[in-house]
Structures are given as C-alpha cells and as structure tokens.
C-alpha cells in the first residue's frame, strides 16, 4: 500500500528552526531543532528522511530499507508487476 510522507522545513538564519513531518496525515515530528535525519517505521519498512545542506541549497533525500527512493521504487515496481 502506498504511503504519503510530508516534510516541512522552515529555515531562517537561526540554527534551530521548525521541522515538521507527517506520515499518512499523522504528525510524527514537530519541533524547533537542528535535526537533519528522521527515522520512521511504516509497516515492515524503515524510512529515513534526510535534510542536507550542500553549498547554499538544501536537498532532501528519502531512503527506504537502506535504498534510495529511486531504487526502492524500482524494486517495488518489479515485485508488484509480476502479480
């Protein structure tokens, strides 16, 4: 079953800023912090959402069971296309 993950990251010039994370509409994290990695257990899967500052830009990455999102999606697609 597909899931929805929403990360809201509001960064200003302060080190601690608001980070909020929802999974399937339910709030999982809501704090002012410097946290850059969030681990979530969804069913039998481990999802890690990461905030990275590269140069002057923020990049956001999702890993599922240790695989980047693209690879995890391809595995899921292959597994479910055989049914």
Short mmCIF file of C-alpha atoms in Angstrom, two decimals:
data_model
loop_
_atom_site.label_atom_id
_atom_site.label_comp_id
_atom_site.label_asym_id
_atom_site.label_seq_id
_atom_site.Cartn_x
_atom_site.Cartn_y
_atom_site.Cartn_z
CA UNK A 1 0.00 0.00 0.00
CA UNK A 2 1.45 3.43 -0.93
CA UNK A 3 2.10 5.94 1.83
CA UNK A 4 2.48 9.72 1.92
CA UNK A 5 5.34 11.46 3.75
CA UNK A 6 5.39 15.24 4.08
CA UNK A 7 8.38 17.16 5.47
CA UNK A 8 8.04 20.86 6.19
CA UNK A 9 11.40 22.54 6.82
CA UNK A 10 11.32 26.27 7.51
CA UNK A 11 14.90 27.56 7.68
CA UNK A 12 15.93 31.09 8.58
CA UNK A 13 19.22 32.49 9.87
CA UNK A 14 18.91 30.67 13.21
CA UNK A 15 20.40 27.23 13.81
CA UNK A 16 17.20 25.82 15.33
CA UNK A 17 14.22 26.07 13.03
CA UNK A 18 10.85 24.35 12.72
CA UNK A 19 10.82 20.88 11.23
CA UNK A 20 7.55 19.01 10.86
CA UNK A 21 6.98 15.52 9.49
CA UNK A 22 3.69 13.78 8.72
CA UNK A 23 3.09 10.22 7.58
CA UNK A 24 -0.30 9.45 6.03
CA UNK A 25 -1.69 12.64 7.60
CA UNK A 26 -0.48 11.85 11.13
CA UNK A 27 2.09 14.11 12.75
CA UNK A 28 5.32 12.28 13.62
CA UNK A 29 7.64 15.20 14.43
CA UNK A 30 7.09 18.89 15.18
CA UNK A 31 9.94 20.76 16.87
CA UNK A 32 12.32 23.65 16.55
CA UNK A 33 15.61 21.83 16.20
CA UNK A 34 18.73 21.22 14.17
CA UNK A 35 17.65 17.65 13.38
CA UNK A 36 18.64 16.61 9.87
CA UNK A 37 17.58 12.96 9.82
CA UNK A 38 14.23 11.38 10.68
CA UNK A 39 13.69 7.61 11.00
CA UNK A 40 10.14 6.31 10.65
CA UNK A 41 8.86 2.74 10.84
CA UNK A 42 6.00 2.18 8.40
CA UNK A 43 4.58 -1.33 8.44
CA UNK A 44 7.67 -3.53 7.96
CA UNK A 45 9.73 -0.80 6.31
CA UNK A 46 12.23 1.67 7.72
CA UNK A 47 12.08 5.10 6.07
CA UNK A 48 14.77 7.74 6.63
CA UNK A 49 14.18 11.33 5.52
CA UNK A 50 17.34 13.45 5.46
CA UNK A 51 17.92 17.19 5.13
CA UNK A 52 21.31 18.07 3.63
CA UNK A 53 22.85 21.50 3.13
CA UNK A 54 25.02 21.38 0.02
CA UNK A 55 26.60 24.72 -0.74
CA UNK A 56 23.79 27.20 -0.20
CA UNK A 57 20.96 24.81 -1.06
CA UNK A 58 19.00 22.31 0.96
CA UNK A 59 18.46 18.88 -0.53
CA UNK A 60 16.02 16.32 0.79
CA UNK A 61 16.54 12.59 0.47
CA UNK A 62 14.37 9.59 1.24
CA UNK A 63 15.73 6.10 1.84
CA UNK A 64 13.58 3.00 2.29
CA UNK A 65 15.18 -0.04 3.91
CA UNK A 66 18.62 1.37 3.12
CA UNK A 67 17.89 2.05 -0.58
CA UNK A 68 17.50 5.49 -2.09
CA UNK A 69 13.93 6.26 -3.14
CA UNK A 70 14.50 5.57 -6.85
CA UNK A 71 15.98 2.12 -6.23
CA UNK A 72 13.32 1.24 -3.64
CA UNK A 73 10.59 2.28 -6.09
CA UNK A 74 12.08 0.15 -8.87
CA UNK A 75 12.21 -2.85 -6.52
CA UNK A 76 8.58 -2.27 -5.51
CA UNK A 77 7.51 -1.84 -9.14
CA UNK A 78 9.27 -5.06 -10.22
CA UNK A 79 7.79 -7.02 -7.32
CA UNK A 80 4.24 -5.82 -7.97
CA UNK A 81 4.27 -6.07 -11.79
CA UNK A 82 4.60 -9.88 -11.57
CA UNK A 83 1.21 -10.28 -9.90
#
